[in-house]
Coordinates of C-alpha atoms and ligand atoms in Angstrom, one line a residue:
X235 CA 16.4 -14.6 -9.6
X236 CA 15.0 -17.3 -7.4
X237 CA 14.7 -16.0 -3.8
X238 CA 14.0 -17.1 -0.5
X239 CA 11.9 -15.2 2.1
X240 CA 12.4 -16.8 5.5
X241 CA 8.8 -15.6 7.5
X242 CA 7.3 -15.1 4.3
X243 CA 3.8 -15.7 5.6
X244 CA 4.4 -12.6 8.3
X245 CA 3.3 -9.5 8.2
X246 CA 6.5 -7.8 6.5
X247 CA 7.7 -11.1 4.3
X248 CA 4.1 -11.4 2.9
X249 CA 4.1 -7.3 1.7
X250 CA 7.9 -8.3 0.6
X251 CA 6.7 -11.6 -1.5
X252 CA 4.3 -9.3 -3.3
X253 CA 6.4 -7.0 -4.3
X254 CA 9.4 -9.4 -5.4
X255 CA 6.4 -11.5 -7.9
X256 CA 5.9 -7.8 -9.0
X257 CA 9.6 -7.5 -9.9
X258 CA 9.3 -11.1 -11.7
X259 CA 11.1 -12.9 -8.9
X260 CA 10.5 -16.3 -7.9
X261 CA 9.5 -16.7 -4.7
X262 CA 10.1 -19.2 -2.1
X263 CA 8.7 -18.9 1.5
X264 CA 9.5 -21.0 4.6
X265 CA 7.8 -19.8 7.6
X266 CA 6.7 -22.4 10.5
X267 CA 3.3 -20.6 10.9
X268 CA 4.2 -19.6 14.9
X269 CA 3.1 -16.0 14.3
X270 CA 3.0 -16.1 10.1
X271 CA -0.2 -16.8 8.4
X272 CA -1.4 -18.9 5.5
X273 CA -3.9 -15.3 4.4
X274 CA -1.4 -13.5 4.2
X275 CA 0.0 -15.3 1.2
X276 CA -3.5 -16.8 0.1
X277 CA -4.1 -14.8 -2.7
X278 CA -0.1 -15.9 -4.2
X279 CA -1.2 -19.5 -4.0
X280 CA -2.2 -19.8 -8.2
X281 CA 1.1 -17.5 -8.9
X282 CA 3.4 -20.4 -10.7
X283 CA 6.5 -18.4 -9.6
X284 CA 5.4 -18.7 -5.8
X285 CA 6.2 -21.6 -3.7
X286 CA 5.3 -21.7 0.2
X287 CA 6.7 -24.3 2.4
X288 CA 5.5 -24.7 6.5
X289 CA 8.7 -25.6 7.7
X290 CA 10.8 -24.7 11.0
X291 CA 14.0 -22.8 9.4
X292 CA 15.9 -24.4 13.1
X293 CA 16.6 -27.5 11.2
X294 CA 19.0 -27.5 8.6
X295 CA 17.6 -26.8 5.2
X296 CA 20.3 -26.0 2.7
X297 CA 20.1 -28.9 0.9
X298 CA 16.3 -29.2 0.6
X299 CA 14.9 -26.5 -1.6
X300 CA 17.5 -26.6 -4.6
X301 CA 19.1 -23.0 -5.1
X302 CA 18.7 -19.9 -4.6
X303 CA 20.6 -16.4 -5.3
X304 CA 19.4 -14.8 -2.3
X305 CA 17.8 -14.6 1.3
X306 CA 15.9 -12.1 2.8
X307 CA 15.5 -13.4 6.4
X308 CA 12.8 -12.2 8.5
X309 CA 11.7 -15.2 10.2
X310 CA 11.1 -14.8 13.4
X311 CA 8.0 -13.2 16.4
X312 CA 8.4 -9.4 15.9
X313 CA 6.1 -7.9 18.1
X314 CA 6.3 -7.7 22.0
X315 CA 3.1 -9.7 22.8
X316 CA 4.2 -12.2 20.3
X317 CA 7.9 -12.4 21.5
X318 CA 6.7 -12.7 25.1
X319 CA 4.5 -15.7 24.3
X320 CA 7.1 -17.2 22.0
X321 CA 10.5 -16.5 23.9
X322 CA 12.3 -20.1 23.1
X323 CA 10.9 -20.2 19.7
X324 CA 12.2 -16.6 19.6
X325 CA 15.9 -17.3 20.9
X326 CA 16.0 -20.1 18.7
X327 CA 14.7 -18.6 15.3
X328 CA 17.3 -15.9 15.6
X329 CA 20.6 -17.8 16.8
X330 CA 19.8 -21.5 15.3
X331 CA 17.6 -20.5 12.5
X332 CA 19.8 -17.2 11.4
X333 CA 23.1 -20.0 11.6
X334 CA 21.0 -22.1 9.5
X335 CA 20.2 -19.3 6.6
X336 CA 23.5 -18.5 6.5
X337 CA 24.4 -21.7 6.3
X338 CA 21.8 -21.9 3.2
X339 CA 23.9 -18.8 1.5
X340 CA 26.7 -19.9 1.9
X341 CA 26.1 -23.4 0.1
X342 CA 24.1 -21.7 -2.6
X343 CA 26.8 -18.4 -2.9
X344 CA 23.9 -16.3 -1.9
X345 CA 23.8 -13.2 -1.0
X346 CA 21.5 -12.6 2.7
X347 CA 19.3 -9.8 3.9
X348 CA 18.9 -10.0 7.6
X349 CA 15.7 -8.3 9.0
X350 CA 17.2 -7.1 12.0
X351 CA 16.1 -4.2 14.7
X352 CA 15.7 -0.8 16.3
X353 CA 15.9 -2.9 19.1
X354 CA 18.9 -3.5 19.0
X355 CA 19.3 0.0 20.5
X356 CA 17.6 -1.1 23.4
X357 CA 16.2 1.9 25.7
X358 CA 18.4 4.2 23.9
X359 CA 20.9 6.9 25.7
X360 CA 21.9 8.4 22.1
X361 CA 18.3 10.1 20.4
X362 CA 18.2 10.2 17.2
X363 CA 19.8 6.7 16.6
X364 CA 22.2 6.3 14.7
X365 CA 24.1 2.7 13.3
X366 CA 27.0 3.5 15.0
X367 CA 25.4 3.9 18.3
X368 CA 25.7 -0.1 20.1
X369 CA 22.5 0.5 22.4
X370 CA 21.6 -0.1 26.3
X371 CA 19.7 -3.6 26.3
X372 CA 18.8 -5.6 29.2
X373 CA 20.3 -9.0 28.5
X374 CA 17.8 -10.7 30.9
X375 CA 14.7 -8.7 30.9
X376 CA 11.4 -9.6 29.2
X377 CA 12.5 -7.7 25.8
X378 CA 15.9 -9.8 25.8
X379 CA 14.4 -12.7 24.2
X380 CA 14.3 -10.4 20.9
X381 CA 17.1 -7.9 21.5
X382 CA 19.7 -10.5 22.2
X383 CA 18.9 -12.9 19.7
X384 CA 19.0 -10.3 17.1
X385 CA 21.8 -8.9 18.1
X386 CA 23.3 -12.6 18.2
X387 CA 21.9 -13.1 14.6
X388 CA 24.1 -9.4 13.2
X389 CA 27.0 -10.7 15.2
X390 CA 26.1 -14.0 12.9
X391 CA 26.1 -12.2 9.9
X392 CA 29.0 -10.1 10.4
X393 CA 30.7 -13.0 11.1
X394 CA 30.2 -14.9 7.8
X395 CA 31.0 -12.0 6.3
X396 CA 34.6 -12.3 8.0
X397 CA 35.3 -15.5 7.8
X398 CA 33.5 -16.6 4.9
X399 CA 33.7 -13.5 2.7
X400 CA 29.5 -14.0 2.3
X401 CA 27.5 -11.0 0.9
X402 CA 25.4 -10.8 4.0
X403 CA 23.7 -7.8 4.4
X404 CA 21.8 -6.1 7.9
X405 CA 19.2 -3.6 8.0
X406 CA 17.5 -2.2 11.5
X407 CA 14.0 -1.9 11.1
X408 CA 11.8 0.7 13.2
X409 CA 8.1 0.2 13.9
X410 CA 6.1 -0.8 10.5
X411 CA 2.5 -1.1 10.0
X412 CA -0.1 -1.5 7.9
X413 CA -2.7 -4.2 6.2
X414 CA -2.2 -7.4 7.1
X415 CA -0.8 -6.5 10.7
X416 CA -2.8 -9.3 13.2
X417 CA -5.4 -7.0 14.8
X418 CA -4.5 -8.9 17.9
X419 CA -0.8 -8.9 18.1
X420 CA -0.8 -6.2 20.9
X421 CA 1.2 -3.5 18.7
X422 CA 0.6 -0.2 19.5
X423 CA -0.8 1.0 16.0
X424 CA -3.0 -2.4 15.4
X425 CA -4.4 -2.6 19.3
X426 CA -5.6 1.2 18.8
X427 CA -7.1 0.7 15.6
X428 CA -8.8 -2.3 17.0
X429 CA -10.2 -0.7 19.8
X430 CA -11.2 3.0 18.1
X431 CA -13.3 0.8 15.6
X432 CA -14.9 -1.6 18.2
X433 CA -15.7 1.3 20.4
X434 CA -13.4 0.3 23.2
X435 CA -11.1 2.6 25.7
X436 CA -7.5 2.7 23.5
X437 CA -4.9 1.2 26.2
X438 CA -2.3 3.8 26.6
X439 CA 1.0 2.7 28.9
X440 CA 2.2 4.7 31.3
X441 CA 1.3 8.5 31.0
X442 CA 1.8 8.4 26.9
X443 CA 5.0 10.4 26.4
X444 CA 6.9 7.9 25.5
X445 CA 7.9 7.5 21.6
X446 CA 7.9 6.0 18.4
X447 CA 8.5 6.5 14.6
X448 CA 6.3 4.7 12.4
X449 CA 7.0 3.6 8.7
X450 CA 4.6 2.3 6.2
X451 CA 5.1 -1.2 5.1
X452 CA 5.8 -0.2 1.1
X453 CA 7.7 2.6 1.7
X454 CA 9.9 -0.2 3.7
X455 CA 10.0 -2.9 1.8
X456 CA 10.7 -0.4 -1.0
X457 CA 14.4 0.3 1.9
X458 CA 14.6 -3.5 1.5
X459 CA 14.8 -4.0 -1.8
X460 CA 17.0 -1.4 -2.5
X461 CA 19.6 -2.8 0.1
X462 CA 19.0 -6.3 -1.6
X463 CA 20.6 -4.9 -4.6
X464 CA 22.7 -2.5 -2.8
X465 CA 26.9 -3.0 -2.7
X466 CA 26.7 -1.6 1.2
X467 CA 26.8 -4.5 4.1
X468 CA 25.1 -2.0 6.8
X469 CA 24.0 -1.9 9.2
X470 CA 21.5 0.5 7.9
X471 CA 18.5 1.7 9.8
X472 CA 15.3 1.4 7.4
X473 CA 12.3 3.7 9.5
X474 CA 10.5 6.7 9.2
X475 CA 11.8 9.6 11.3
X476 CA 8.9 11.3 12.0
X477 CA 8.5 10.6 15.9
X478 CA 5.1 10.8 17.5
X479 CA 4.4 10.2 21.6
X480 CA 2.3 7.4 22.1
X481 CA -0.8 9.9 23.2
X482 CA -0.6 12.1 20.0
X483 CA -0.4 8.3 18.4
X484 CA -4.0 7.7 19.9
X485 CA -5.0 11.2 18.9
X486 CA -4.4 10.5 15.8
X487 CA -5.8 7.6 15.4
X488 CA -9.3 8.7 16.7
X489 CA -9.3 11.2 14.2
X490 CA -8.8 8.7 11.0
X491 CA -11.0 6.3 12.5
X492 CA -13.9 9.3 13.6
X493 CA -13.9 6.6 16.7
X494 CA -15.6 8.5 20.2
X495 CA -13.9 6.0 22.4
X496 CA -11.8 7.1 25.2
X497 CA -8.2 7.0 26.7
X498 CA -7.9 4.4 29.4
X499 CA -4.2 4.8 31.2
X500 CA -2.6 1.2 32.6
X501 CA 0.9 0.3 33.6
X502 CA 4.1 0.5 31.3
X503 CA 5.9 -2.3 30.7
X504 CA 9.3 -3.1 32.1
X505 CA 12.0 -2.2 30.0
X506 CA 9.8 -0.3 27.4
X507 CA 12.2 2.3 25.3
X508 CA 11.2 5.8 26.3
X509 CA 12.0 6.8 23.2
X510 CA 13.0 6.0 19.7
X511 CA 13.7 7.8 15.8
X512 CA 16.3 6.5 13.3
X513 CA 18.5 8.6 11.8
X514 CA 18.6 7.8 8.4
X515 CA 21.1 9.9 6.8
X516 CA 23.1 6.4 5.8
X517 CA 20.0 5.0 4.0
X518 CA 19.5 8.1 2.1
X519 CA 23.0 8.2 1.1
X520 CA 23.7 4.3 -0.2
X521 CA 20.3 3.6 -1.4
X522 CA 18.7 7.0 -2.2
X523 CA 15.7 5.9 0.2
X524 CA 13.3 7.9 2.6
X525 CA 9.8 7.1 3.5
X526 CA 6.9 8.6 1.2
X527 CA 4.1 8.0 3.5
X528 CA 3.7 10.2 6.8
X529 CA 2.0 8.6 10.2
X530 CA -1.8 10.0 9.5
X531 CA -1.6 9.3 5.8
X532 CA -0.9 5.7 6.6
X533 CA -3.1 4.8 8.8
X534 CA -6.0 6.6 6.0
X535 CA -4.1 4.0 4.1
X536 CA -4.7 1.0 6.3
X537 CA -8.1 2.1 7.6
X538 CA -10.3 -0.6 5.3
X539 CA -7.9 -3.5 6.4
X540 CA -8.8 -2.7 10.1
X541 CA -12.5 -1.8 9.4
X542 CA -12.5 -5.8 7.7
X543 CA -10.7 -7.1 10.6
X544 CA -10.8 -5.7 13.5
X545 CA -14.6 -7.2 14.6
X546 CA -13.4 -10.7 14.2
X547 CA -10.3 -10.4 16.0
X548 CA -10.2 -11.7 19.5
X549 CA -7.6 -10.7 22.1
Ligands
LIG888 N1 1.6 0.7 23.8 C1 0.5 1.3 24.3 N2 -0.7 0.7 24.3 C2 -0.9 -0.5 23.6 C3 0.2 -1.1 23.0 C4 1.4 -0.5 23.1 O1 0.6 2.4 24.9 O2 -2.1 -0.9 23.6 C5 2.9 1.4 23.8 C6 4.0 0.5 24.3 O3 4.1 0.5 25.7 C7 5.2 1.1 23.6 C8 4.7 1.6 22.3 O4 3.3 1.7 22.5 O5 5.7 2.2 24.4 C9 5.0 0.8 21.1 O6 4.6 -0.5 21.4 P1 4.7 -1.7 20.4 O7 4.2 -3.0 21.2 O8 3.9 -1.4 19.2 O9 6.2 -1.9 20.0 P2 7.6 -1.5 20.6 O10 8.0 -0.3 19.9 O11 7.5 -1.3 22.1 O12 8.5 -2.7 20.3

């Protein structure tokens, strides 16, 4: 199987390349390094079935890289600090770039993953949330950079699907951490283990009650795999149901860490979901997945990483 990771060098696509060279893939990344890094695949660089390209997946590529059976895209800013400072680049990545990779599969008869989102849902009405459920998103607010162009990028997919009869496939992914998660990227888990471990007051927004369920990286890309070889189209949420409030989030993370620092309140952000948990009785069903790894066991799990990292990081 020759297989292409779009955002290979991110967070996700990195954990993802790993564990496709494990499964005796080979592996070719594009990523455009906006919010990817070269670490993050470093140590694949001697691996002869690993090939890493810096290239903008908004220009046309399906003639460039010779074939491949199939795409896992991911490319693309993922977390709200990240969007917010690259809101074109996001727009584009998602609508131009998904067009593109489909494009790509098409060409090569390919089947495509696309690493779509819970937020999709928006600030959701229906709790749990399920794939049927079509969200409340704010089409102009600061989110709508991401939510849009995601949602743009399933309608994309769906659509090739229709008209094209391609083997594209979506999954809606729910908040995922662990190593390799930019200490500075201003996500909830990787700004608190940053701060416990430098000392600092952990930033909670507004009063902490809001939500979120958080999934360790191998027990999802473990979900994406699975839907890679999967005969289902989805969408299928891929996320770990257990659902924390942001202030038993920074409890918990004081506790791993043994960090004395305090809670410092400041203002929520607009359009910040109050609240969010997949259900994921579909991805149990069609690929006979759940998450292994609950919240505090994880962030054990991820503690070294941040202990490496977090003093160099700069915000
Ligand atoms: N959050 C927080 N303090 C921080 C960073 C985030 O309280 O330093 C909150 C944020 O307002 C949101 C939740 O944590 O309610 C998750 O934020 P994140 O940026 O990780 O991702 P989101 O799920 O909002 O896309």
């Amino acid at each position: 199987m020759r297989t292409l990771v779009t955002g290979g060098a991110g967070f996700l696509g990195s954990h993802l390349c790993d564990a496709l060279i494990a499964q005796g893939h080979d592996v070719l990344v594009l990523d455009n390094l906006v919010t990817g890094k070269r670490e993050n695949i470093a140590h694949l660089a001697r691996e002869p079935r690993f090939q890493f390209e810096e290239k903008d997946i908004c220009e046309p590529f399906a003639e460039k890289f010779g074939e491949f059976d199939f795409i896992f895209h991911l490319a693309s800013p993922a977390s709200p600090f990240d969007y917010a400072g690259h809101g074109i680049e996001t727009l584009r990545v998602n609508s131009v770039g998904t067009l593109n990779a489909l494009e790509a599969a098409k060409k090569w008869n390919a089947g495509l993953l696309l690493a779509s989102t819970s937020e999709c849902y928006g600030d959701p009405l229906e709790h749990p949330q399920k794939e049927t459920y079509w969200g409340n998103v704010n089409p102009i607010g600061p989110r709508s950079v991401y939510d849009e162009s995601k949602r743009f990028a399933e309608a994309a997919v769906a659509a090739y699907r229709r008209y094209h009869n391609l083997n594209g496939k979506i999954v809606r992914i729910f908040n995922t951490y662990g190593p390799r998660l930019q200490p500075n990227d201003g996500r909830v888990i990787s700004n608190f283990m940053r701060q416990a471990l430098q000392g600092e007051a952990l930033t909670i927004f507004g009063d902490g009650s809001q939500t979120r369920s958080f999934c360790y990286v191998s027990d999802l890309v473990d979900g994406l795999i699975r839907m890679s070889a999967s005969d289902s189209a989805g969408p299928v949420n891929l996320g770990n149901p257990g659902e924390f409030t942001i202030r038993e989030c920074a409890e918990l993370v004081l506790k791993v860490t043994g960090s004395k620092s305090k809670l410092k309140f400041e203002p929520l952000p607009q359009d910040d979901p109050k609240q969010r948990k997949p259900d994921i009785m579909l991805a149990k069903k069609i690929l006979g997945w759940e998450p292994r790894i609950a919240l505090e066991e994880g962030l054990r799990l991820c503690l070294p990483y941040f202990q490496q990292h977090a003093q160099a990081a700069t915000v």
